[in-house]
Amino acid sequence: MSTDLNQKIYVAGHRGMVGSSIVRNLQAQGFSNIVTRTHAELDLTNQAAVQHFFETERPHQVYLAAAKVGGIHPNNTYPAEFIYDNLMVQNNVIHQAFLAEVKKLLFLGTSCIYPKLAPQPMSEDALLTGKLEPTNEPYAIAKIAGIKMCESYNRQYGASHGIDYRSVMPTNLYGPGDNYHPENSHVIPAIIRRFHEAKIKKLPEVLIWGTGTPRREFLYVDDMAAASVFVMGLDSAVYEKYISPMQSHINVGYGSDVTIAELAKAVGEAVDYQGKISFDSTKPDGAPRKWMDSSRLNRLGWSAKTALQQGLALAYSDFLKTQ
Ligand SMILES: NC(=O)c1ccc[n+]([C@@H]2O[C@H](COP(=O)([O-])OP(=O)(O)OC[C@H]3O[C@@H](n4cnc5c(N)ncnc54)[C@H](OP(=O)(O)O)[C@@H]3O)[C@@H](O)[C@H]2O)c1
């Protein structure tokens, strides 16, 4: 099957970590007609503006990587914004894409959609089987609605309008374009910043919150972008063999997890911090393990390529550019 490299592709959220990586991936493959808008140019929560954008641009494909994203602190502090913005962005983009006859759309979700106590590794069929983690429930509810929106549009309009809207659920991501904010960032950028500052200030010790024993999975963002482009490009006949109409989302993980202590050691090596790494076990650990079952995607023919040590070195050189 030949790919039309001139087809118009809208990447929503192209200045974000994932969106920018999707743009790099598409450009590297020779796609030459990529449409983007900054948040300032197009507020995706504004229905009329999104409608006008789609009526004017009429893209062939959409990658929906725009979202309000953050760690525990912002999720806890701004729950109203997390549910409102995410629902509005995805409702507007998915519905207006449909009205503008966009045939293919990829929605980016998150592993937070799975219940707090989901069996590990978390497989796609764990969705809606239990209570969510309360701290990010509003964000997760919006993302679940996004999956169900794609599925519902496929079910109602797939045959009549030839649409095929798919969803991918990334594990924790890291890499170029990450948010290194001291309070609002995810675990890897936060630890990179801590080790870097300790190295500069020649501090003898870095204290990491918790016992260091929880296990987490991390995926390098360029692998996530590659997986996104891969899933978007899957032939319908192949894709439909692995999904069902009401359970169509696909997990994207690295395939294995590490303890926070192992992660901290690897970040220390990437940053070349020579001091001691200690753990503050009076601070909460969170869930003992969060690990995605990515076997559906593996069976479809994709697996992650970037090992943690290699990815962390690339992430650290990106962090240095922000200093
Ligand atoms: N990062 C992770 O570890 C991770 C893990 C799992 C899933 N994901 C998912 O991957 C997707 C992308 O995440 P990311 O890490 O790339 O996030 P990000 O770096 O924060 O990028 C999100 C982008 O969306 C834009 N955006 C947000 N609200 C908008 C609005 N109302 N109108 C227009 N643009 C808007 C942001 O622009 P401004 O910055 O100007 O607001 C930003 O450029 C999200 O769906 C997220 O849920 C991420």
Coordinates of C-alpha atoms and ligand atoms in Angstrom, one line a residue:
M1 CA 0.0 0.0 0.0
S2 CA 1.5 3.4 -1.0
T3 CA 1.3 6.3 1.4
D4 CA 0.3 9.7 0.2
L5 CA 3.0 11.9 1.6
N6 CA 1.1 15.0 0.5
Q7 CA -2.0 14.3 2.6
K8 CA -2.8 17.1 5.0
I9 CA -2.1 16.1 8.6
Y10 CA -3.2 18.3 11.5
V11 CA -1.1 17.7 14.7
A12 CA -3.0 19.3 17.6
G13 CA -0.6 20.2 20.4
H14 CA 2.5 20.4 18.1
R15 CA 4.5 22.4 20.6
G16 CA 4.0 19.8 23.4
M17 CA 6.3 17.0 24.2
V18 CA 4.4 14.3 22.2
G19 CA 3.0 16.6 19.5
S20 CA 6.4 18.0 18.6
S21 CA 7.8 14.4 18.5
I22 CA 5.0 13.3 16.2
V23 CA 5.7 16.2 13.9
R24 CA 9.5 15.3 13.8
N25 CA 8.5 11.7 13.0
L26 CA 6.1 12.6 10.2
Q27 CA 8.6 15.0 8.7
A28 CA 11.4 12.4 8.8
Q29 CA 9.1 10.0 6.9
G30 CA 8.6 12.7 4.2
F31 CA 5.1 14.0 5.1
S32 CA 5.2 17.5 3.8
N33 CA 1.8 18.9 4.4
I34 CA 1.5 19.2 8.2
V35 CA -0.8 21.8 9.6
T36 CA -0.3 23.2 13.1
R37 CA -1.7 26.0 15.3
T38 CA -0.3 27.3 18.5
H39 CA -2.6 27.6 21.6
A40 CA -2.6 31.3 21.1
E41 CA -3.7 31.0 17.4
L42 CA -6.4 28.4 18.1
D43 CA -7.9 27.7 21.5
L44 CA -9.2 24.2 21.1
T45 CA -11.7 24.7 23.9
N46 CA -13.4 27.3 21.7
Q47 CA -16.0 25.4 19.6
A48 CA -16.6 28.1 17.0
A49 CA -12.9 28.6 16.4
V50 CA -12.3 24.9 16.1
Q51 CA -15.2 24.6 13.7
H52 CA -13.8 27.5 11.6
F53 CA -10.3 25.9 11.6
F54 CA -11.6 22.5 10.3
E55 CA -13.9 24.0 7.7
T56 CA -11.0 26.1 6.4
E57 CA -8.2 23.5 6.6
R58 CA -10.1 20.3 6.0
P59 CA -7.2 18.0 6.9
H60 CA -7.1 14.3 5.9
Q61 CA -5.8 13.1 9.3
V62 CA -5.7 14.4 12.8
Y63 CA -3.3 13.5 15.7
L64 CA -4.9 14.8 18.9
A65 CA -2.0 15.4 21.2
A66 CA -3.3 18.7 22.7
A67 CA -4.4 18.3 26.3
K68 CA -4.1 19.8 29.7
V69 CA -1.4 17.6 31.2
G70 CA 0.4 17.6 34.6
G71 CA 1.6 15.7 37.6
I72 CA -0.2 15.1 40.9
H73 CA 0.2 18.7 42.2
P74 CA -1.6 20.4 39.3
N75 CA -4.2 17.6 39.0
N76 CA -5.0 18.1 42.7
T77 CA -5.0 21.9 42.5
Y78 CA -6.9 22.5 39.2
P79 CA -9.3 19.6 38.9
A80 CA -12.0 21.8 37.3
E81 CA -9.6 22.9 34.6
F82 CA -8.4 19.3 34.0
I83 CA -11.8 18.0 33.3
Y84 CA -13.3 21.0 31.5
D85 CA -10.3 21.7 29.2
N86 CA -9.7 18.1 28.3
L87 CA -13.4 17.4 27.6
M88 CA -13.8 20.6 25.6
V89 CA -10.6 20.1 23.5
Q90 CA -11.4 16.5 22.6
N91 CA -15.1 17.1 22.0
N92 CA -14.4 20.0 19.7
V93 CA -11.6 18.4 17.8
I94 CA -13.3 15.0 17.4
H95 CA -16.7 16.3 16.5
Q96 CA -15.5 19.1 14.1
A97 CA -13.1 16.6 12.5
F98 CA -16.0 14.4 11.8
L99 CA -18.1 17.3 10.4
A100 CA -15.2 18.2 8.2
E101 CA -15.0 14.6 6.9
V102 CA -11.7 13.7 8.5
K103 CA -11.5 9.9 8.0
K104 CA -8.6 9.2 10.3
L105 CA -7.9 10.5 13.8
L106 CA -5.7 9.4 16.6
F107 CA -6.6 10.3 20.2
L108 CA -3.9 10.3 22.9
G109 CA -5.0 9.1 26.3
T110 CA -3.1 8.0 29.3
S111 CA -2.5 5.0 31.6
C112 CA -4.4 6.9 34.3
I113 CA -7.6 5.7 32.7
Y114 CA -7.1 2.3 34.4
P115 CA -8.5 1.6 37.9
K116 CA -6.2 2.3 40.8
L117 CA -6.1 -1.4 41.8
A118 CA -6.0 -2.8 38.2
P119 CA -4.1 -6.1 37.9
Q120 CA -0.5 -5.7 36.7
P121 CA 0.4 -5.4 34.0
M122 CA -2.7 -3.3 33.1
S123 CA -4.3 -4.6 30.0
E124 CA -6.8 -2.8 27.8
D125 CA -9.7 -4.8 29.2
A126 CA -9.1 -3.3 32.7
L127 CA -10.8 -0.1 31.6
L128 CA -14.0 0.7 33.6
T129 CA -13.5 -2.3 36.0
G130 CA -12.9 -0.3 39.2
K131 CA -12.3 3.0 40.9
L132 CA -9.8 5.4 39.6
E133 CA -6.9 7.1 41.5
P134 CA -8.7 10.0 43.1
T135 CA -5.9 12.6 42.5
N136 CA -6.3 12.4 38.7
E137 CA -9.8 11.2 38.4
P138 CA -11.1 14.3 36.5
Y139 CA -8.3 14.0 33.9
A140 CA -8.8 10.3 33.6
I141 CA -12.6 10.6 33.2
A142 CA -12.1 13.1 30.4
K143 CA -9.6 10.7 28.7
I144 CA -12.0 7.8 29.1
A145 CA -14.7 10.0 27.5
G146 CA -12.3 10.6 24.6
I147 CA -11.8 6.9 24.0
K148 CA -15.6 6.3 24.1
M149 CA -16.2 9.3 21.8
C150 CA -13.9 7.8 19.1
E151 CA -15.5 4.4 19.5
S152 CA -19.1 5.8 19.4
Y153 CA -18.3 7.8 16.3
N154 CA -16.8 4.7 14.6
R155 CA -19.9 2.7 15.6
Q156 CA -22.4 5.2 14.4
Y157 CA -20.6 6.6 11.4
G158 CA -17.8 4.2 10.5
A159 CA -19.7 2.3 7.8
S160 CA -21.7 5.3 6.5
H161 CA -18.9 7.9 6.5
G162 CA -15.8 5.7 6.3
I163 CA -14.3 7.1 9.5
D164 CA -11.7 5.3 11.6
Y165 CA -10.8 7.1 14.9
R166 CA -8.3 5.3 17.1
S167 CA -6.9 5.7 20.6
V168 CA -3.5 5.1 22.1
M169 CA -2.7 5.0 25.9
P170 CA 0.9 5.9 26.7
T171 CA 2.6 5.0 29.9
N172 CA 4.8 7.7 31.6
L173 CA 6.7 9.5 28.9
Y174 CA 10.0 11.5 29.0
G175 CA 12.4 13.1 26.6
P176 CA 12.9 16.2 24.6
G177 CA 10.2 18.9 25.2
D178 CA 9.4 17.7 28.7
N179 CA 8.2 20.1 31.4
Y180 CA 11.0 20.7 33.9
H181 CA 9.0 22.9 36.2
P182 CA 10.2 22.4 39.8
E183 CA 6.6 21.7 41.1
N184 CA 4.4 20.8 38.2
S185 CA 6.6 18.2 36.4
H186 CA 6.5 14.4 36.2
V187 CA 9.0 12.1 38.0
I188 CA 11.8 11.9 35.4
P189 CA 12.1 15.6 34.6
A190 CA 11.8 16.4 38.3
I191 CA 14.6 14.0 39.2
I192 CA 16.8 15.2 36.3
R193 CA 16.4 18.8 37.7
R194 CA 17.2 17.7 41.3
F195 CA 20.4 15.8 40.2
H196 CA 21.5 18.5 37.9
E197 CA 21.1 21.2 40.6
A198 CA 22.9 18.9 43.2
K199 CA 25.8 18.4 40.7
I200 CA 26.1 22.2 40.1
K201 CA 25.9 23.0 43.8
K202 CA 28.2 20.1 44.6
L203 CA 25.7 18.7 47.2
P204 CA 26.8 15.5 48.8
E205 CA 23.4 13.9 48.8
V206 CA 20.1 13.9 46.9
L207 CA 17.0 12.8 48.8
I208 CA 14.2 11.1 46.8
W209 CA 10.7 11.0 48.1
G210 CA 9.4 7.6 49.3
T211 CA 11.1 4.2 49.8
G212 CA 12.4 3.9 46.2
T213 CA 10.7 0.5 45.9
P214 CA 7.6 1.4 43.7
R215 CA 7.9 0.2 40.2
R216 CA 7.1 2.4 37.2
E217 CA 7.3 2.1 33.5
F218 CA 8.9 4.9 31.3
L219 CA 8.8 5.3 27.5
Y220 CA 11.0 7.7 25.5
V221 CA 8.8 10.2 23.7
D222 CA 10.2 9.5 20.2
D223 CA 9.1 5.9 20.7
M224 CA 5.6 7.1 21.6
A225 CA 5.5 9.2 18.5
A226 CA 6.7 6.3 16.4
A227 CA 3.9 4.1 17.9
S228 CA 1.3 6.8 17.2
V229 CA 2.3 7.0 13.6
F230 CA 2.4 3.2 13.4
V231 CA -1.1 2.8 14.9
M232 CA -2.5 5.5 12.6
G233 CA -1.1 3.8 9.6
L234 CA -2.2 0.3 10.4
D235 CA -4.4 -1.3 7.7
S236 CA -8.0 -1.4 8.9
A237 CA -8.3 -5.2 8.3
V238 CA -5.2 -5.8 10.5
Y239 CA -6.2 -3.3 13.2
E240 CA -9.7 -4.7 13.5
K241 CA -8.5 -8.2 14.2
Y242 CA -7.0 -7.0 17.4
I243 CA -9.6 -4.6 18.7
S244 CA -13.4 -4.7 19.3
P245 CA -15.8 -1.8 18.6
M246 CA -16.3 -1.0 22.3
Q247 CA -12.7 -1.8 23.4
S248 CA -10.5 -0.3 20.8
H249 CA -7.8 1.6 22.7
I250 CA -4.2 0.4 22.5
N251 CA -1.6 0.6 25.3
V252 CA 1.8 1.9 24.5
G253 CA 4.5 1.0 27.0
Y254 CA 8.2 0.2 27.1
G255 CA 7.5 -3.4 28.0
S256 CA 9.2 -3.5 31.4
D257 CA 9.4 -1.3 34.5
V258 CA 12.0 -0.2 37.0
T259 CA 12.0 0.7 40.7
I260 CA 12.2 4.3 41.6
A261 CA 15.6 3.5 43.1
E262 CA 16.8 2.0 39.8
L263 CA 15.5 5.0 38.0
A264 CA 17.2 7.4 40.4
K265 CA 20.5 5.6 39.9
A266 CA 20.1 5.7 36.1
V267 CA 19.3 9.5 36.2
G268 CA 22.3 10.0 38.5
E269 CA 24.5 8.3 35.8
A270 CA 23.0 10.3 33.0
V271 CA 23.6 13.6 34.8
D272 CA 27.0 12.4 36.1
Y273 CA 26.1 13.2 39.7
Q274 CA 28.7 11.7 42.0
G275 CA 27.0 12.1 45.4
K276 CA 24.9 9.8 47.4
I277 CA 21.2 8.9 46.6
S278 CA 19.0 8.6 49.7
F279 CA 15.3 7.9 50.1
D280 CA 12.9 9.6 52.5
S281 CA 10.6 6.8 53.5
T282 CA 8.4 9.1 55.6
K283 CA 7.0 10.4 52.3
P284 CA 4.2 8.6 50.4
D285 CA 5.1 6.0 47.8
G286 CA 1.9 5.8 45.7
A287 CA 0.9 2.6 44.0
P288 CA 3.4 -0.2 44.4
R289 CA 3.4 -0.9 40.7
K290 CA 2.2 0.7 37.4
W291 CA 3.0 -1.3 34.4
M292 CA 1.2 -1.5 31.0
D293 CA 0.4 -4.7 29.2
S294 CA 1.5 -3.7 25.7
S295 CA 1.1 -7.1 24.1
R296 CA -1.7 -6.0 21.9
L297 CA 0.6 -3.4 20.2
N298 CA 3.5 -5.9 20.2
R299 CA 1.3 -8.4 18.4
L300 CA 0.4 -5.7 15.9
G301 CA 4.1 -5.5 15.1
W302 CA 5.5 -2.6 17.2
S303 CA 7.8 -2.4 20.2
A304 CA 9.8 0.3 21.9
K305 CA 13.4 0.8 20.8
T306 CA 15.0 3.3 23.2
A307 CA 16.5 1.8 26.4
L308 CA 16.1 3.8 29.6
Q309 CA 19.8 4.7 29.9
Q310 CA 20.0 5.9 26.3
G311 CA 16.7 7.9 26.6
L312 CA 17.8 9.5 29.9
A313 CA 21.1 10.7 28.3
L314 CA 19.1 12.3 25.4
A315 CA 16.6 13.8 27.9
Y316 CA 19.4 15.3 30.0
S317 CA 21.0 17.0 27.0
D318 CA 17.5 18.4 26.2
F319 CA 17.2 19.6 29.7
L320 CA 20.6 21.4 29.5
K321 CA 19.3 23.4 26.5
T322 CA 16.5 24.8 28.7
Q323 CA 19.1 26.1 31.3
Ligands
LIG1 N1 3.7 13.4 29.2 C1 3.4 12.2 29.6 O1 4.1 11.5 30.4 C2 2.1 11.6 29.1 C3 1.8 10.3 29.5 C4 0.7 9.7 29.0 C5 -0.1 10.4 28.1 N2 0.2 11.6 27.7 C6 -0.7 12.2 26.7 O2 -0.1 12.7 25.6 C7 -0.7 13.9 25.1 C8 0.3 15.0 25.0 O3 1.0 15.2 26.2 P1 2.3 16.1 26.4 O4 3.1 15.5 27.4 O5 2.9 16.3 25.0 O6 1.7 17.4 26.9 P2 2.3 18.9 26.7 O7 3.7 18.9 26.5 O8 1.7 19.7 27.9 O9 1.6 19.4 25.4 C9 0.2 19.6 25.3 C10 0.0 20.7 24.2 O10 -1.4 20.9 24.1 C11 -1.6 22.3 24.0 N3 -2.9 22.7 24.5 C12 -3.4 22.4 25.7 N4 -4.6 23.0 25.8 C13 -4.9 23.6 24.7 C14 -6.0 24.3 24.1 N5 -7.0 24.6 24.9 N6 -5.9 24.8 22.9 C15 -4.8 24.6 22.1 N7 -3.7 23.9 22.6 C16 -3.8 23.4 23.8 C17 -0.5 22.9 24.9 O11 -0.3 24.2 24.6 P3 0.1 25.3 25.8 O12 1.3 24.7 26.4 O13 0.3 26.5 25.1 O14 -1.1 25.3 26.7 C18 0.7 22.0 24.6 O15 1.4 22.5 23.4 C19 -1.8 14.2 26.1 O16 -3.0 13.7 25.6 C20 -1.4 13.4 27.3 O17 -2.6 13.0 28.1 C21 1.3 12.2 28.1

